[in-house]
Coordinates of C-alpha atoms in Angstrom, one line a residue:
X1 CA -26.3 -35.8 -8.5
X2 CA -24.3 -33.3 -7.3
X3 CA -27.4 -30.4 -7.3
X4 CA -29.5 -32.7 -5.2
X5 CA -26.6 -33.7 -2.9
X6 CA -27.0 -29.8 -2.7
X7 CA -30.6 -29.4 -2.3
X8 CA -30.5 -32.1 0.3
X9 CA -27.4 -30.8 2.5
X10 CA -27.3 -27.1 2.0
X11 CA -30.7 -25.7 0.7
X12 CA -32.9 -27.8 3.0
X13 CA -31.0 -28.3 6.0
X14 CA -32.2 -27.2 9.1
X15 CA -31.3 -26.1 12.9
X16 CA -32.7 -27.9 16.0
X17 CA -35.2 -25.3 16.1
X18 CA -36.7 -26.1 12.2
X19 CA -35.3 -22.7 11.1
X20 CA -33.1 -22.8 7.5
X21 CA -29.6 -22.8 8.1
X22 CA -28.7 -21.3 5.1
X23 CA -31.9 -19.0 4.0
X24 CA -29.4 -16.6 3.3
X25 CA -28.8 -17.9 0.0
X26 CA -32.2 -16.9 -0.6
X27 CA -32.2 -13.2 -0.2
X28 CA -30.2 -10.7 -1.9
X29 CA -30.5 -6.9 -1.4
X30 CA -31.8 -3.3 -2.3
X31 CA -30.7 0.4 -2.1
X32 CA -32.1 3.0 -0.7
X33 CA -30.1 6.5 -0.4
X34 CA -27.2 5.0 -0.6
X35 CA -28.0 2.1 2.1
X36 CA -28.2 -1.9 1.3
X37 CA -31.3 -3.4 3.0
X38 CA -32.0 -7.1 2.7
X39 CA -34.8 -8.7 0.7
X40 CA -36.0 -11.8 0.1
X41 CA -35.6 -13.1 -4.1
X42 CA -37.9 -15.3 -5.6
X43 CA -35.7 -18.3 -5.4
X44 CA -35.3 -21.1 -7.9
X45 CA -32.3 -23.4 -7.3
X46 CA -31.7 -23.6 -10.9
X47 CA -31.1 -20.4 -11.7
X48 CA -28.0 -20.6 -9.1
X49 CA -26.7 -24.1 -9.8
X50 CA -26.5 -25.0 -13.7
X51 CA -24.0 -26.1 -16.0
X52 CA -21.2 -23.4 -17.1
X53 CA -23.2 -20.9 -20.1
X54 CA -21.8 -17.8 -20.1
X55 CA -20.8 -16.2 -23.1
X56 CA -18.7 -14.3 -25.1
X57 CA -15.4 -13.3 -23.3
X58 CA -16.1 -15.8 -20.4
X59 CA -17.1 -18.7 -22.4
X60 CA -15.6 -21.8 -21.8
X61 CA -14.9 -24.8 -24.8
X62 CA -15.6 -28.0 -24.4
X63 CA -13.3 -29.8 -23.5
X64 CA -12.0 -27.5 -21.6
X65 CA -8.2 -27.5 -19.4
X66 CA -6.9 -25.8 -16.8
X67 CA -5.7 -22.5 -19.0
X68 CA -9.0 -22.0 -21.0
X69 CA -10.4 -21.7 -17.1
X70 CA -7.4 -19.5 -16.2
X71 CA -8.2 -17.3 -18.8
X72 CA -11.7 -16.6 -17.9
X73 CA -11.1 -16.4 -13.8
X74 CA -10.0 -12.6 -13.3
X75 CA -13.4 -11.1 -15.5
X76 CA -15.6 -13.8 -13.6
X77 CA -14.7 -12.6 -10.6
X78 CA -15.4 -8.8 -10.4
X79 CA -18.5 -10.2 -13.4
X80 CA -21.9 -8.2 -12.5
X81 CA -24.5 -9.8 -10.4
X82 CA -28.5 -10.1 -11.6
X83 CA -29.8 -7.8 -9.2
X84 CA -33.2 -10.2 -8.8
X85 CA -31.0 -13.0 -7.6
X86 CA -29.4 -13.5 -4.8
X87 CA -25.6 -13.2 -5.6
X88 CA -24.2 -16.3 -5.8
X89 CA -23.9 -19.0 -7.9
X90 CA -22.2 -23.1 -8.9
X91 CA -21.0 -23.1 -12.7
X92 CA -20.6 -26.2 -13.2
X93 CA -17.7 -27.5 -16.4
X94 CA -18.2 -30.7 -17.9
X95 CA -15.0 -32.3 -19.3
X96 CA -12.6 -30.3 -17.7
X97 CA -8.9 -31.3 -18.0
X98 CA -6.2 -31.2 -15.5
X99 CA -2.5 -31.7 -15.6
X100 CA -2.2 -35.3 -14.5
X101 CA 1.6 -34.5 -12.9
X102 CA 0.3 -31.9 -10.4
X103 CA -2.8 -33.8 -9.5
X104 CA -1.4 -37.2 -8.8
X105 CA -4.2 -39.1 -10.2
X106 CA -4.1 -41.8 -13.6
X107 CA -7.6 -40.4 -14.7
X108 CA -6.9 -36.3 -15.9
X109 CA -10.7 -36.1 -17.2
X110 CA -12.6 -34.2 -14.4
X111 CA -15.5 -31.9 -13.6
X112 CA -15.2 -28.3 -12.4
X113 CA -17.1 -26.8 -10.1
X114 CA -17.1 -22.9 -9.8
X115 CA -18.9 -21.4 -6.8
X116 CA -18.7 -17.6 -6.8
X117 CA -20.3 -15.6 -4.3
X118 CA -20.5 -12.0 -3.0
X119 CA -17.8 -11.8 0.1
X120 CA -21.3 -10.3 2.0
X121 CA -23.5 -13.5 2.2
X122 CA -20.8 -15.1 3.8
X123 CA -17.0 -15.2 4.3
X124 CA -14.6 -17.9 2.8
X125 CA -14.8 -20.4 5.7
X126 CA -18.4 -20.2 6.0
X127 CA -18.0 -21.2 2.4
X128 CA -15.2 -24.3 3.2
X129 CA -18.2 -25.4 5.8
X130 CA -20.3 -25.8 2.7
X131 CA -18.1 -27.4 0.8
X132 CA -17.4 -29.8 4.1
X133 CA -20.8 -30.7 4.6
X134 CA -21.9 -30.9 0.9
X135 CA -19.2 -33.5 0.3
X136 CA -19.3 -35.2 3.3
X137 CA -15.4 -34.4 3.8
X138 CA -13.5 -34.1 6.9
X139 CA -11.4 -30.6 6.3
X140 CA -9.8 -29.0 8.8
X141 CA -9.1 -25.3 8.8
X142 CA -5.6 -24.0 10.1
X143 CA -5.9 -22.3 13.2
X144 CA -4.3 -19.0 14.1
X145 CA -4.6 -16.9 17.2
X146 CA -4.0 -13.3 17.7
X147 CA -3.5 -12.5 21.7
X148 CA -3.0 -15.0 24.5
X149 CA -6.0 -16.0 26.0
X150 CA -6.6 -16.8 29.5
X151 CA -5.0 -13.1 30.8
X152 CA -5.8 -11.4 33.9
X153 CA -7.7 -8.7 34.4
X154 CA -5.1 -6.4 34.5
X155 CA -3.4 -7.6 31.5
X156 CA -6.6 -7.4 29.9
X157 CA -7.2 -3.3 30.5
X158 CA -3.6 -3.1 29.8
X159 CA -3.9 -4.9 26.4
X160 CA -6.8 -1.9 25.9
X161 CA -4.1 0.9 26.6
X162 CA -2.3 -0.5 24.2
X163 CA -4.8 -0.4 21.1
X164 CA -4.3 2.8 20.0
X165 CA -0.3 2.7 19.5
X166 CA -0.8 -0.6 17.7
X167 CA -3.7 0.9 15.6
X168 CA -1.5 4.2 14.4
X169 CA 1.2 2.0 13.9
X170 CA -1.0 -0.4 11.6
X171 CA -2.7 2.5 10.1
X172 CA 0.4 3.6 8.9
X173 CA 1.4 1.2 7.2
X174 CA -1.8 0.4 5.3
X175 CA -2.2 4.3 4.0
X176 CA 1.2 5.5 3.5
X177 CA 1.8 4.4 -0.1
X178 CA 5.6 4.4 -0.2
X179 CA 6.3 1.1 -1.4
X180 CA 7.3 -0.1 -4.9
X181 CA 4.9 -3.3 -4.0
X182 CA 1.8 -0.9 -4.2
X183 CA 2.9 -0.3 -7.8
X184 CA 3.8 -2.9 -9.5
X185 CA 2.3 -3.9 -13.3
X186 CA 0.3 -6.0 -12.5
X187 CA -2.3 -6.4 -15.7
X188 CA -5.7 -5.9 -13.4
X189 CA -7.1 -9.5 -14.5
X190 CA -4.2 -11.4 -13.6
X191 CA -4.7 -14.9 -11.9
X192 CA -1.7 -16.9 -10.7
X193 CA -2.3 -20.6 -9.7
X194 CA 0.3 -22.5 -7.4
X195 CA -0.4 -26.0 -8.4
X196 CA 2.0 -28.5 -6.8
X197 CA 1.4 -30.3 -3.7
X198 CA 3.5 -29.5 -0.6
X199 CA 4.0 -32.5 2.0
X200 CA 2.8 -32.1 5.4
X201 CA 5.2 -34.3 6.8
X202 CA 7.6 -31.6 5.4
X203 CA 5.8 -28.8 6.9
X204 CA 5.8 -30.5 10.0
X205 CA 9.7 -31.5 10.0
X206 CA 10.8 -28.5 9.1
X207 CA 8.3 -26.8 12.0
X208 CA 10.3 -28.9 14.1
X209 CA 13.4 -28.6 13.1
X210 CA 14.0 -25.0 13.4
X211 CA 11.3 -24.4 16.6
X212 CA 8.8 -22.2 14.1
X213 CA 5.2 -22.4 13.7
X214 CA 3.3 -24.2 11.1
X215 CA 2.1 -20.6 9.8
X216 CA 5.6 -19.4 9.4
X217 CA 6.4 -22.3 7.2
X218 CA 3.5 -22.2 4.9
X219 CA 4.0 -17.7 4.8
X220 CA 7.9 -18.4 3.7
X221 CA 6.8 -21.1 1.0
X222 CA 4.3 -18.2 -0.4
X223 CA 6.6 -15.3 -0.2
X224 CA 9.2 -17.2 -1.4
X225 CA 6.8 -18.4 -4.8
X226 CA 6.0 -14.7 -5.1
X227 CA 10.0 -13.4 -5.3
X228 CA 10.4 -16.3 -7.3
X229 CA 7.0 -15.3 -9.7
X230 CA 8.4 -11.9 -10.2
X231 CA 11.4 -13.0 -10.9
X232 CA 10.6 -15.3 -14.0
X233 CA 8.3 -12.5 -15.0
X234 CA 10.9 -9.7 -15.2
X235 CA 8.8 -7.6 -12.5
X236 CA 11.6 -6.0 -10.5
X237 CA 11.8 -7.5 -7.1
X238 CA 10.3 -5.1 -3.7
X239 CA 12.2 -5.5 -0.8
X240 CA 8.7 -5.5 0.5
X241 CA 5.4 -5.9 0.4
X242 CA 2.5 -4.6 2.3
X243 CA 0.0 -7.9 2.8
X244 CA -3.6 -7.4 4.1
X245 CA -3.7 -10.5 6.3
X246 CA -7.5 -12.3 7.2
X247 CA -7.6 -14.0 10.3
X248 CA -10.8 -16.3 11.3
X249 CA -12.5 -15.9 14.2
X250 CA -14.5 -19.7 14.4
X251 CA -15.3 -18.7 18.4
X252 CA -17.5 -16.1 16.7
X253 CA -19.2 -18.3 14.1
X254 CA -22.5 -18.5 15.5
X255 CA -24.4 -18.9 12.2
X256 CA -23.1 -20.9 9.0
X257 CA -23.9 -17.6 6.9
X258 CA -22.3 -14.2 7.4
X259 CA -18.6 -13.0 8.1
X260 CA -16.5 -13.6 11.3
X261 CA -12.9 -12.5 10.5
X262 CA -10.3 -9.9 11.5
X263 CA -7.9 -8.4 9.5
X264 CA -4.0 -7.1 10.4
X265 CA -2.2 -5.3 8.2
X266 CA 2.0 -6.8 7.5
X267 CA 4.7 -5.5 5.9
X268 CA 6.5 -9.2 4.7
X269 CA 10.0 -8.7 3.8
X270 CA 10.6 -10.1 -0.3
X271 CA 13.9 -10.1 -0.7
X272 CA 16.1 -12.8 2.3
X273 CA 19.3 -13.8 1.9
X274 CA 19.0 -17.2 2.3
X275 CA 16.1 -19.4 3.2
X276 CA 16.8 -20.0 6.8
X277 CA 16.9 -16.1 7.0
X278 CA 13.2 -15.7 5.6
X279 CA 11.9 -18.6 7.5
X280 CA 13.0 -16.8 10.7
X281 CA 11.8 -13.6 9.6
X282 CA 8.6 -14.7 9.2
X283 CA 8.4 -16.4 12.2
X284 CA 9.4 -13.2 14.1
X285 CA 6.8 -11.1 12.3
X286 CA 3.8 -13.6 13.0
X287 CA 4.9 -13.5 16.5
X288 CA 4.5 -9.9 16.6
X289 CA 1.4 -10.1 15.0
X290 CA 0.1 -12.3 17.9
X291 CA 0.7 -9.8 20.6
X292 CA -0.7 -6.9 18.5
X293 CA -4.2 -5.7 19.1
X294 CA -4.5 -3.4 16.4
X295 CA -6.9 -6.0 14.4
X296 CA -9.3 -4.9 17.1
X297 CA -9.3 -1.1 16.3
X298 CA -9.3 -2.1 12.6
X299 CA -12.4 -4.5 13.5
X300 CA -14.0 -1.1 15.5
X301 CA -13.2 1.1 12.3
X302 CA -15.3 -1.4 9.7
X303 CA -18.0 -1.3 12.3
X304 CA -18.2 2.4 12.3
X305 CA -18.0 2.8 8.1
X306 CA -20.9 0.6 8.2
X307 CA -23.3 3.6 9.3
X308 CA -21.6 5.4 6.4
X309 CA -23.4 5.3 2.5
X310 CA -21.7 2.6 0.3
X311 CA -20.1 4.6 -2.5
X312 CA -18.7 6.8 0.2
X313 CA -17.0 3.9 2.3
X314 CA -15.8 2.2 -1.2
X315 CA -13.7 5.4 -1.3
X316 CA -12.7 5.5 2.6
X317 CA -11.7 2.1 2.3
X318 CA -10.1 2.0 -1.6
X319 CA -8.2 5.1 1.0
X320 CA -6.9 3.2 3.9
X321 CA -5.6 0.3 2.1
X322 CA -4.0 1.9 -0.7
X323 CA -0.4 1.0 0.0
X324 CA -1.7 -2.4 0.2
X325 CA -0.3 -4.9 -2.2
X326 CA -1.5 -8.4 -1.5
X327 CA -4.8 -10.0 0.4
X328 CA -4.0 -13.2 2.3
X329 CA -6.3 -16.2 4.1
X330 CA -6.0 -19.8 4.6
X331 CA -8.4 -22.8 3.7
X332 CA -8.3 -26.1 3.9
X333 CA -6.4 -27.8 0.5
X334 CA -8.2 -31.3 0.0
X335 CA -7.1 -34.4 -1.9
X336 CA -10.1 -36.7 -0.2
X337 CA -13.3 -38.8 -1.4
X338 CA -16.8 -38.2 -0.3
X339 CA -17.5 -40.9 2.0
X340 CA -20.8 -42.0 0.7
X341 CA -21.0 -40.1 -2.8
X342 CA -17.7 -41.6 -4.2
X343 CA -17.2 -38.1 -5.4
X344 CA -12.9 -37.4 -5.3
X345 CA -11.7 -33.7 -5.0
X346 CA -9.0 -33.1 -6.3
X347 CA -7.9 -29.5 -6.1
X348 CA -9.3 -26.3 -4.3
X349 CA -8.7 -22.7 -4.8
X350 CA -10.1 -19.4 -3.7
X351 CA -10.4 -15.7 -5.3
X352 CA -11.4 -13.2 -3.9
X353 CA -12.3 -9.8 -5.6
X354 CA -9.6 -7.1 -5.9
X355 CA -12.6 -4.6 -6.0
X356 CA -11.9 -2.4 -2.1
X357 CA -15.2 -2.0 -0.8
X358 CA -16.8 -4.8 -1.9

């Protein structure tokens, strides 16, 4: 049921014109000196949407629960792609177990459903569209702007005279590796899930309550589960940490396929003396973020390293964002039922490969 739900929604849907909306999915690509270049695969559905049969040190038992699937999740991630295929692929688990307290429902028997992709087909929200429409789901994404729109002119060439500071600045802090975050032990495999179900109504009251943003909430609850992660795992404590912050860009999203993001570069403080203090600070620092234009000039730089060979920009970029600690996005967290397919979701995570360059 839920490949043809697929076939019917994704893989044969179509634009006003009659043109695929997703023939992406079909193509994967080839190198010459040093260059990708598109080409089209030989395509059989089958071959990217089938039951979960990999082997050896990422097989999976049946039944299977949530920490067999943990275990497997850092090697399937940065796992090599068939280089006839287009890279991308549904696993899907039969009998998959959850923990009944975290997911709210009677019934703990469910089925998994792994898609991993290559970040270059498309980017994460591209992917949440997928999920949307192959699901029939209403999802909303958070929304976060960077400048003020609606300027003048003259606020406009000024905001221009000011992207180099804000670039240097950025720069800065994404190459100078001088922060104990950039060296923590972390075991290179290591995947962390953050199970429990946070209120809105919460978010919301406490948005209100102290006159933040609904972002500044949601960055203090994950900084304050990471301090509180390291803690419990006897990993000294940074004062700070260097995040590599994605930003959307849905204006841009002409084409369900493809990437439309920007990326800032933030320095989030770890350590707060109280909680009040580390809502405020991160408050202050996403403000700050929103009148910065350096994202621009970063956007600029990955637009220039893309006329440069791809083992070279691995290392340019593996470069730039060495003092870089964390990588950070939002998606939509769902708890819904399909409207016509009676199909309940009930949890949603993303990974994204550790791999700069890729």
């Amino acid at each position: 049921k839920l490949k043809k739900l697929f076939q019917s929604r994704i893989i044969e849907a179509k634009d006003s014109n009659g043109i695929s909306e997703y023939d992406r999915l079909k193509w994967t690509w080839t190198f010459f000196f040093g260059y990708a270049f598109w080409k089209r695969t030989n395509f059989k559905l089958e071959e990217h949407f089938r039951e979960y049969d990999l082997k050896n040190d990422l097989s999976l038992p049946s039944p299977c629960w949530e920490k067999d699937l943990e275990h497997v999740l850092g090697s399937l991630i940065i796992s090599k792609w068939d280089a006839r295929r287009s890279p991308w692929e549904i696993l899907v688990v039969q009998n998959y177990f959850t923990a009944c307290e975290s997911s709210g429902y009677d019934d703990s028997v469910s089925t998994e459903i792994i898609v991993r992709a290559s970040h270059l087909l498309m980017d994460g929200r591209n992917w949440g569209l997928i999920l949307r429409r192959w699901f029939d789901v209403q999802a909303p994404f958070p929304r976060f702007t960077l400048k003020s729109s609606g300027e003048s002119w003259y606020q406009q060439f000024l905001m221009w005279l000011q992207l180099p500071s804000d670039f240097i600045e950025m720069s800065m802090r994404s190459r100078i590796k001088n922060q104990p975050g950039a060296e923590l032990p972390f075991p290179p495999r290591l995947v962390v899930s953050i199970g429990k179900a946070i209120s809105l109504k919460r978010i919301h009251d406490i948005k209100s309550g102290f006159g933040v943003s609904h972002a500044a909430v949601i960055q203090s609850i994950v900084i304050g589960a990471l301090e509180s992660f390291l803690e419990r795992a006897n990993i000294p404590v940074p004062e700070e940490m260097t995040s590599a912050y994605v930003v959307p860009m849905p204006t841009q999203h002409k084409s369900v396929t493809g990437n439309h993001f920007l990326i800032t570069i933030i320095p989030w403080r770890i350590k707060s003396p109280s909680l009040v203090d580390r809502l405020m600070d991160m408050d202050g620092k996403l403000n700050e973020i929103r009148e910065s234009v350096a994202p621009i000039g970063l956007h600029c730089m990955y637009w220039l390293l893309s006329f440069i060979p791809i083992k070279l920009r691995s290392v340019l970029m593996a470069g730039t964002f060495r003092a870089v600690s964390l990588t950070e996005s939002n998606f939509p967290v769902l708890q819904l039922i399909s409207k016509d397919s009676g199909i309940v979701i009930k949890d949603m995570f993303f990974l994204v490969s550790p791999v700069p360059g890729t």
